[in-house]
Short mmCIF file of C-alpha atoms and ligand atoms in Angstrom, two decimals:
data_model
loop_
_atom_site.label_atom_id
_atom_site.label_comp_id
_atom_site.label_asym_id
_atom_site.label_seq_id
_atom_site.Cartn_x
_atom_site.Cartn_y
_atom_site.Cartn_z
CA MET A 601 121.69 70.35 123.18
CA LYS A 602 121.18 72.42 120.05
CA GLU A 603 117.63 73.36 119.12
CA ASN A 604 116.16 71.67 116.03
CA LEU A 605 114.92 73.43 112.92
CA ILE A 606 113.26 71.72 109.94
CA VAL A 607 113.82 72.78 106.34
CA THR A 608 111.62 71.23 103.66
CA GLY A 609 112.99 71.23 100.11
CA GLY A 610 116.50 71.41 101.59
CA LEU A 611 118.14 69.63 98.64
CA GLY A 612 117.08 72.47 96.34
CA PHE A 613 118.69 75.82 95.64
CA ILE A 614 117.46 78.10 98.42
CA GLY A 615 116.82 75.32 100.96
CA SER A 616 120.45 74.08 100.76
CA ASN A 617 121.80 77.62 101.15
CA LEU A 618 119.46 78.16 104.11
CA ILE A 619 120.61 74.92 105.80
CA LYS A 620 124.25 76.09 105.60
CA LEU A 621 123.29 79.39 107.26
CA LEU A 622 121.24 77.70 110.03
CA LEU A 623 124.09 75.34 110.85
CA LYS A 624 126.44 78.32 111.10
CA LYS A 625 123.95 79.92 113.48
CA ASN A 626 124.40 76.87 115.73
CA PHE A 627 121.11 75.07 115.15
CA SER A 628 120.60 71.44 114.41
CA VAL A 629 118.81 70.97 111.06
CA ILE A 630 116.52 68.25 109.69
CA ASN A 631 116.12 68.36 105.91
CA ILE A 632 112.94 66.89 104.45
CA ASP A 633 112.93 66.48 100.67
CA ASN A 634 111.27 64.08 98.23
CA VAL A 635 114.42 64.04 96.03
CA SER A 636 112.74 65.34 92.87
CA TYR A 637 114.61 66.18 89.63
CA SER A 638 115.52 69.67 90.98
CA SER A 639 117.11 68.31 94.19
CA ASN A 640 120.85 67.72 94.33
CA PHE A 641 122.90 66.02 97.04
CA TYR A 642 125.91 67.90 95.66
CA ASN A 643 124.43 71.04 97.25
CA LEU A 644 125.08 69.71 100.75
CA LYS A 645 128.03 67.43 100.09
CA ASP A 646 130.47 69.17 102.44
CA LEU A 647 128.22 69.33 105.50
CA PRO A 648 129.46 67.94 108.79
CA LYS A 649 127.46 64.83 109.77
CA LYS A 650 126.91 66.35 113.19
CA ASN A 651 123.75 68.44 113.70
CA TYR A 652 122.40 67.63 110.25
CA LYS A 653 119.96 64.91 109.25
CA PHE A 654 118.34 64.16 105.91
CA ILE A 655 114.95 62.40 105.73
CA LYS A 656 113.49 61.45 102.35
CA CYS A 657 109.84 62.41 102.62
CA ASP A 658 107.17 64.06 100.48
CA ILE A 659 105.27 66.92 102.15
CA ASN A 660 102.14 65.06 101.09
CA ASN A 661 103.00 62.30 103.57
CA LYS A 662 101.10 63.73 106.52
CA LYS A 663 101.58 60.75 108.78
CA LYS A 664 105.35 60.74 108.37
CA LEU A 665 105.49 64.52 108.87
CA ILE A 666 103.52 64.27 112.13
CA ASN A 667 106.00 61.70 113.35
CA ILE A 668 109.06 63.76 112.37
CA PHE A 669 107.59 66.88 114.07
CA LYS A 670 106.77 64.86 117.19
CA ILE A 671 110.24 63.32 117.55
CA SER A 672 112.25 66.45 116.65
CA LYS A 673 110.13 69.14 118.35
CA PRO A 674 111.55 71.86 116.07
CA LEU A 675 111.53 75.56 116.92
CA ALA A 676 110.52 76.28 113.35
CA ILE A 677 109.69 74.63 110.05
CA PHE A 678 110.84 76.52 106.96
CA ASN A 679 108.73 75.28 104.04
CA LEU A 680 110.68 75.52 100.77
CA ALA A 681 109.48 72.24 99.22
CA ALA A 682 107.87 73.11 95.92
CA GLU A 683 107.84 72.68 92.18
CA THR A 684 109.48 75.93 91.05
CA HIS A 685 110.04 76.27 87.32
CA VAL A 686 107.50 78.46 85.49
CA ASP A 687 108.24 76.88 82.06
CA ARG A 688 107.73 73.39 83.48
CA SER A 689 104.40 74.51 85.02
CA ILE A 690 103.25 75.38 81.50
CA ASP A 691 104.09 71.86 80.19
CA THR A 692 103.08 69.80 83.26
CA PRO A 693 100.99 71.83 85.74
CA LYS A 694 99.72 68.76 87.64
CA SER A 695 102.84 68.25 89.71
CA PHE A 696 102.61 71.93 90.75
CA ILE A 697 99.10 71.35 92.07
CA GLU A 698 100.23 68.18 93.86
CA SER A 699 103.28 69.63 95.62
CA ASN A 700 102.48 73.33 95.96
CA ILE A 701 98.77 73.12 96.82
CA VAL A 702 97.91 69.61 98.05
CA GLY A 703 101.40 69.22 99.56
CA VAL A 704 101.02 72.47 101.53
CA PHE A 705 97.52 71.39 102.62
CA ASN A 706 98.97 68.14 104.01
CA LEU A 707 101.86 69.97 105.66
CA LEU A 708 99.35 72.34 107.29
CA GLU A 709 97.23 69.48 108.51
CA ALA A 710 100.30 67.81 110.06
CA PHE A 711 101.40 71.13 111.58
CA ARG A 712 97.90 71.85 112.94
CA LYS A 713 97.96 68.50 114.76
CA HIS A 714 101.49 69.14 116.04
CA CYS A 715 100.55 72.61 117.34
CA LYS A 716 97.86 71.25 119.65
CA LYS A 717 100.59 69.82 121.88
CA PHE A 718 103.71 71.73 120.91
CA LYS A 719 102.89 75.42 121.03
CA LYS A 720 106.42 76.71 120.43
CA THR A 721 106.95 75.62 116.82
CA LYS A 722 106.54 78.27 114.05
CA LEU A 723 105.87 77.58 110.40
CA ILE A 724 107.57 79.90 107.91
CA HIS A 725 106.12 79.41 104.44
CA ILE A 726 108.40 80.65 101.65
CA SER A 727 106.67 82.16 98.65
CA THR A 728 107.37 84.38 95.68
CA ASP A 729 106.75 87.82 94.19
CA GLU A 730 105.21 86.05 91.16
CA VAL A 731 101.89 85.80 93.03
CA PHE A 732 101.33 89.53 92.35
CA GLY A 733 101.58 89.11 88.56
CA ASP A 734 102.76 91.88 86.26
CA ILE A 735 103.78 95.09 88.08
CA ILE A 736 104.23 97.49 85.18
CA LYS A 737 104.81 100.53 87.40
CA GLY A 738 105.79 100.98 91.06
CA ARG A 739 106.34 98.18 93.55
CA SER A 740 103.84 95.76 95.18
CA ASN A 741 103.63 95.86 98.95
CA GLU A 742 102.13 93.15 101.17
CA ASP A 743 98.56 94.50 100.68
CA TYR A 744 98.73 94.31 96.90
CA PRO A 745 96.15 91.92 95.32
CA TYR A 746 97.29 88.50 94.08
CA ARG A 747 97.02 88.19 90.25
CA PRO A 748 99.16 85.15 89.32
CA SER A 749 99.80 84.56 85.60
CA SER A 750 101.40 81.12 85.39
CA PRO A 751 100.28 77.75 86.87
CA TYR A 752 103.41 77.99 89.08
CA ALA A 753 102.46 81.43 90.45
CA ALA A 754 98.80 80.36 90.86
CA SER A 755 99.87 77.27 92.84
CA LYS A 756 102.07 79.39 95.12
CA ALA A 757 99.26 81.94 95.53
CA SER A 758 96.90 79.12 96.57
CA SER A 759 99.41 77.86 99.13
CA ASP A 760 99.82 81.36 100.62
CA HIS A 761 96.03 81.67 100.95
CA LEU A 762 95.86 78.24 102.56
CA VAL A 763 98.50 79.19 105.12
CA SER A 764 96.80 82.49 106.05
CA SER A 765 93.39 80.75 106.26
CA TYR A 766 94.87 78.26 108.74
CA VAL A 767 96.28 81.13 110.82
CA ARG A 768 92.88 82.80 110.91
CA THR A 769 90.72 79.69 111.37
CA PHE A 770 92.91 77.35 113.39
CA ASN A 771 95.18 79.88 115.02
CA ILE A 772 98.38 78.16 113.89
CA PRO A 773 101.62 80.15 114.36
CA ALA A 774 102.66 80.72 110.75
CA ILE A 775 104.28 83.51 108.70
CA VAL A 776 104.44 83.88 104.88
CA THR A 777 107.36 85.43 102.99
CA ASN A 778 107.27 86.60 99.38
CA CYS A 779 110.70 86.97 97.83
CA SER A 780 111.89 88.22 94.47
CA ASN A 781 114.07 86.33 91.93
CA ASN A 782 117.05 84.63 93.64
CA TYR A 783 120.44 83.91 92.08
CA GLY A 784 123.59 82.31 93.49
CA PRO A 785 125.45 79.04 93.87
CA GLN A 786 123.58 75.70 93.72
CA GLN A 787 120.68 76.78 91.50
CA HIS A 788 119.38 74.27 88.96
CA PRO A 789 120.50 75.22 85.41
CA GLU A 790 116.95 75.17 84.11
CA LYS A 791 116.77 78.71 85.57
CA LEU A 792 118.06 81.78 83.73
CA ILE A 793 121.36 82.69 85.40
CA PRO A 794 122.89 79.18 85.81
CA LYS A 795 121.70 78.34 82.28
CA LEU A 796 123.52 81.39 80.89
CA ILE A 797 126.64 80.41 82.89
CA TYR A 798 126.45 76.79 81.59
CA ASN A 799 126.23 78.11 78.03
CA ILE A 800 129.09 80.56 78.57
CA LEU A 801 131.27 77.71 79.92
CA ASN A 802 130.30 75.47 76.99
CA ASN A 803 130.47 78.02 74.13
CA ILE A 804 126.71 77.89 73.40
CA PRO A 805 124.64 80.99 72.45
CA LEU A 806 122.72 82.59 75.33
CA PRO A 807 118.93 82.20 74.81
CA ILE A 808 116.92 85.24 75.86
CA TYR A 809 113.11 85.15 75.69
CA GLY A 810 111.23 87.70 73.55
CA ASP A 811 112.81 91.15 73.41
CA GLY A 812 114.95 90.62 76.53
CA LYS A 813 113.18 93.41 78.40
CA ASN A 814 111.40 91.30 81.02
CA SER A 815 112.49 92.85 84.29
CA ARG A 816 113.06 91.06 87.61
CA GLU A 817 114.16 92.20 91.06
CA TRP A 818 117.29 90.07 91.56
CA ILE A 819 118.41 89.14 95.08
CA PHE A 820 121.49 87.12 96.07
CA VAL A 821 120.38 83.86 97.69
CA GLU A 822 122.43 84.46 100.89
CA ASP A 823 120.57 87.74 101.41
CA HIS A 824 117.25 85.91 101.09
CA CYS A 825 118.38 83.26 103.62
CA ASP A 826 119.50 85.97 106.03
CA ALA A 827 116.07 87.64 105.73
CA LEU A 828 114.37 84.27 106.46
CA PHE A 829 116.47 83.95 109.60
CA GLN A 830 115.33 87.44 110.76
CA VAL A 831 111.71 86.50 110.04
CA PHE A 832 112.18 83.36 112.18
CA LYS A 833 113.75 85.41 114.99
CA LYS A 834 111.61 88.56 114.93
CA GLY A 835 108.70 88.07 112.51
CA LYS A 836 105.14 88.48 113.76
CA ILE A 837 102.81 85.49 113.57
CA GLY A 838 100.11 85.81 110.88
CA GLU A 839 102.05 88.46 108.93
CA PHE A 840 103.30 88.46 105.34
CA TYR A 841 106.79 89.89 104.62
CA ASN A 842 108.12 90.89 101.20
CA ILE A 843 111.84 90.22 100.71
CA GLY A 844 113.58 92.03 97.90
CA SER A 845 116.71 93.91 96.88
CA ASN A 846 114.83 96.94 95.44
CA LYS A 847 116.96 96.60 92.28
CA ASN A 848 115.52 95.54 88.93
CA TYR A 849 117.41 94.36 85.84
CA ASN A 850 116.06 92.99 82.60
CA ASN A 851 117.21 89.69 81.05
CA PHE A 852 119.34 91.47 78.43
CA GLU A 853 121.17 93.43 81.16
CA ILE A 854 121.78 90.22 83.16
CA ALA A 855 123.21 88.41 80.13
CA LYS A 856 125.48 91.38 79.34
CA LYS A 857 126.73 91.51 82.94
CA LEU A 858 127.48 87.78 82.89
CA ILE A 859 129.38 87.99 79.60
CA ASN A 860 131.40 90.85 81.03
CA ILE A 861 132.17 89.12 84.36
CA SER A 862 133.03 85.76 82.76
CA SER A 863 135.36 87.42 80.22
CA GLN A 864 137.49 88.58 83.18
CA HIS A 865 138.05 84.92 84.25
CA ILE A 866 137.96 82.75 81.09
CA LYS A 867 138.53 83.14 77.36
CA LEU A 868 135.07 83.29 75.81
CA GLY A 869 134.22 81.07 72.80
CA ASN A 870 132.97 82.63 69.53
CA ASP A 871 129.39 81.42 70.09
CA VAL A 872 128.99 83.18 73.44
CA LYS A 873 126.54 85.86 72.33
CA ILE A 874 122.91 86.69 72.99
CA LYS A 875 120.32 84.86 70.90
CA TYR A 876 116.70 85.98 71.11
CA VAL A 877 114.24 83.05 71.19
CA LYS A 878 110.44 82.70 71.18
CA ASP A 879 108.93 84.05 74.40
CA ARG A 880 107.11 81.86 76.93
CA PRO A 881 103.28 82.21 76.94
CA GLY A 882 101.92 84.52 79.65
CA HIS A 883 105.41 85.85 80.43
CA ASP A 884 105.05 88.68 82.98
CA LYS A 885 106.93 91.84 81.97
CA ARG A 886 107.96 92.99 85.41
CA TYR A 887 107.94 92.03 89.07
CA ALA A 888 108.99 94.52 91.74
CA LEU A 889 108.47 94.38 95.48
CA ASN A 890 108.15 97.08 98.07
CA SER A 891 110.16 95.69 101.04
CA ASP A 892 109.71 98.66 103.39
CA LYS A 893 107.95 96.48 105.96
CA ILE A 894 110.84 94.05 106.55
CA ASN A 895 113.37 96.92 106.22
CA LYS A 896 111.64 98.94 108.96
CA LYS A 897 110.04 96.35 111.27
CA LEU A 898 112.73 93.67 111.25
CA LEU A 899 115.66 95.97 110.40
CA TRP A 900 116.70 93.78 107.52
CA LYS A 901 118.09 95.01 104.19
CA SER A 902 119.58 93.13 101.27
CA SER A 903 123.31 93.87 101.13
CA THR A 904 124.89 92.14 98.09
CA ASP A 905 125.60 94.33 95.05
CA ILE A 906 124.52 92.59 91.80
CA ASN A 907 128.02 92.67 90.27
CA ASN A 908 129.61 91.09 93.33
CA GLY A 909 126.79 88.54 93.63
CA LEU A 910 127.03 87.57 89.93
CA LYS A 911 130.84 87.27 90.22
CA LYS A 912 130.52 84.94 93.26
CA THR A 913 127.88 82.94 91.37
CA PHE A 914 129.94 82.63 88.21
CA LEU A 915 133.06 81.58 90.14
CA TRP A 916 131.12 78.95 92.08
CA TYR A 917 129.91 77.28 88.86
CA LEU A 918 133.38 77.64 87.32
CA ASN A 919 134.99 75.92 90.33
CA ASN A 920 132.29 73.27 90.70
CA GLU A 921 132.35 71.61 87.29
CA LYS A 922 131.02 68.42 88.90
CA TYR A 923 127.77 70.21 89.74
CA PHE A 924 126.69 70.40 86.09
CA LYS A 925 127.87 66.81 85.58
CA SER A 926 125.57 65.66 88.37
CA ILE A 927 122.51 66.83 86.39
CA LYS A 928 121.04 65.02 83.40
CA LYS A 929 121.95 67.01 80.27
CA PHE A 930 118.41 67.13 78.90
CA HIS A 931 117.29 68.88 82.11
CA ILE A 932 119.80 71.59 81.27
CA ILE A 933 119.35 72.10 77.53
CA LYS A 934 115.74 71.09 76.79
CA ARG A 935 113.48 74.08 76.07
CA LEU A 936 110.29 73.89 78.15
CA GLY A 937 107.13 76.02 78.21
CA ASN A 938 107.07 76.51 74.45
CA ILE A 939 103.47 75.76 73.47
N1 LIG B 2373 114.27 80.56 93.19
C1 LIG B 2373 113.64 81.72 93.32
O1 LIG B 2373 113.99 82.72 92.66
C2 LIG B 2373 112.53 81.87 94.32
C3 LIG B 2373 112.09 83.17 94.64
C4 LIG B 2373 111.08 83.31 95.61
C5 LIG B 2373 110.55 82.21 96.23
N2 LIG B 2373 111.01 80.96 95.92
C6 LIG B 2373 110.41 79.81 96.61
O2 LIG B 2373 111.43 79.21 97.38
C7 LIG B 2373 111.22 77.80 97.50
C8 LIG B 2373 112.47 77.07 97.07
O3 LIG B 2373 112.79 77.42 95.72
P1 LIG B 2373 114.10 76.86 95.01
O4 LIG B 2373 114.45 77.85 93.94
O5 LIG B 2373 115.11 76.49 96.02
O6 LIG B 2373 113.52 75.57 94.32
P2 LIG B 2373 114.25 74.22 93.88
O7 LIG B 2373 113.42 73.70 92.74
O8 LIG B 2373 115.70 74.44 93.64
O9 LIG B 2373 114.09 73.25 95.15
C9 LIG B 2373 112.87 72.73 95.56
C10 LIG B 2373 113.14 71.49 96.43
O10 LIG B 2373 111.88 71.02 96.91
C11 LIG B 2373 111.83 69.61 96.76
N3 LIG B 2373 110.42 69.21 96.63
C12 LIG B 2373 109.56 69.49 95.59
N4 LIG B 2373 108.37 68.98 95.82
C13 LIG B 2373 108.41 68.35 97.03
C14 LIG B 2373 107.49 67.64 97.84
N5 LIG B 2373 106.22 67.44 97.40
N6 LIG B 2373 107.89 67.15 99.02
C15 LIG B 2373 109.17 67.31 99.45
N7 LIG B 2373 110.12 67.97 98.75
C16 LIG B 2373 109.74 68.50 97.55
C17 LIG B 2373 112.65 69.33 95.54
O11 LIG B 2373 113.13 67.97 95.50
C18 LIG B 2373 113.78 70.35 95.64
O12 LIG B 2373 114.87 69.81 96.37
C19 LIG B 2373 109.99 77.50 96.62
O13 LIG B 2373 108.87 77.44 97.43
C20 LIG B 2373 109.90 78.71 95.70
O14 LIG B 2373 108.56 78.95 95.29
C21 LIG B 2373 111.98 80.78 94.98
#
């Protein structure tokens, strides 16, 4: 019998990529997702029925979670269920509080109960570099103070604090990971890179916030998932691990790279050019992680070069036309976070 792992938020971008990796690693996976607007069954459409089970469930449903944990006795629970779009958190912060803070509280309560009897299960809580706020110079390590700028980042920071407080107070076996900006196949086109690809494919100008100089540490999603697997295998309970590529690019550079890569595969329309638009309020200038800890202690390093990763990403969207069709158009083109 294969061992069970649980992934919450498995119909989303990173969760669906992680499920594919865990199945390849010979585990049986249970995907818990509340099927929100950012979920997509297309992301897991080709999975074999064997060793994979989907359960529609909100992480706020403590009773149902306790039952799923009890029946499946997982080796680990990877928590990726969250509201994730910064712009959306500016327009409608409430859902971020409900899923990212109250949801994690309920998940922790369910997990705490489960742990009393089943001591082997680990909780791996997936978080973001955005909790550190603007890093104008240098790179933030795991000891850096949390200074979140957006309601999204603040809700994730709260959830990280909740998890570490439960480790300290209730002795639950949990680990927190903070990763930098992911890109790759299956990401909702409300986010920068798939939005730029959608516009390139549809001959629409490429909207870039402010002066285009906001810098992010971009990591290919498969590298992130690989790091999460190493954390599950070798990570130390109660620890935080940064996960990054150590490579920063600003939004202008990303748009230029995508125009260049796509021009090698399709004929670009006349409107495919950068268009600067009003910035989002509170937009952090730069995030950058110091990932020495995971590099040295877990012997993990990100391996995908940005040009290869962007090429793979572009080709996936080009070859999966139906993906964009499965998403309501206003979720792709509507500008959010523009107060
Ligand atoms: N995308 C990134 O660049 C990035 C970087 C670092 C960390 N993260 C973190 O990784 C996790 C996954 O991010 P993503 O980009 O895959 O997000 P996503 O928006 O693509 O997917 C989130 C999934 O969670 C589900 N979900 C939301 N609220 C839920 C709830 N209350 N109960 C059950 N399911 C719920 C959604 O339906 C969706 O399928 C998040 O916690 C995010 O903060 C993301």
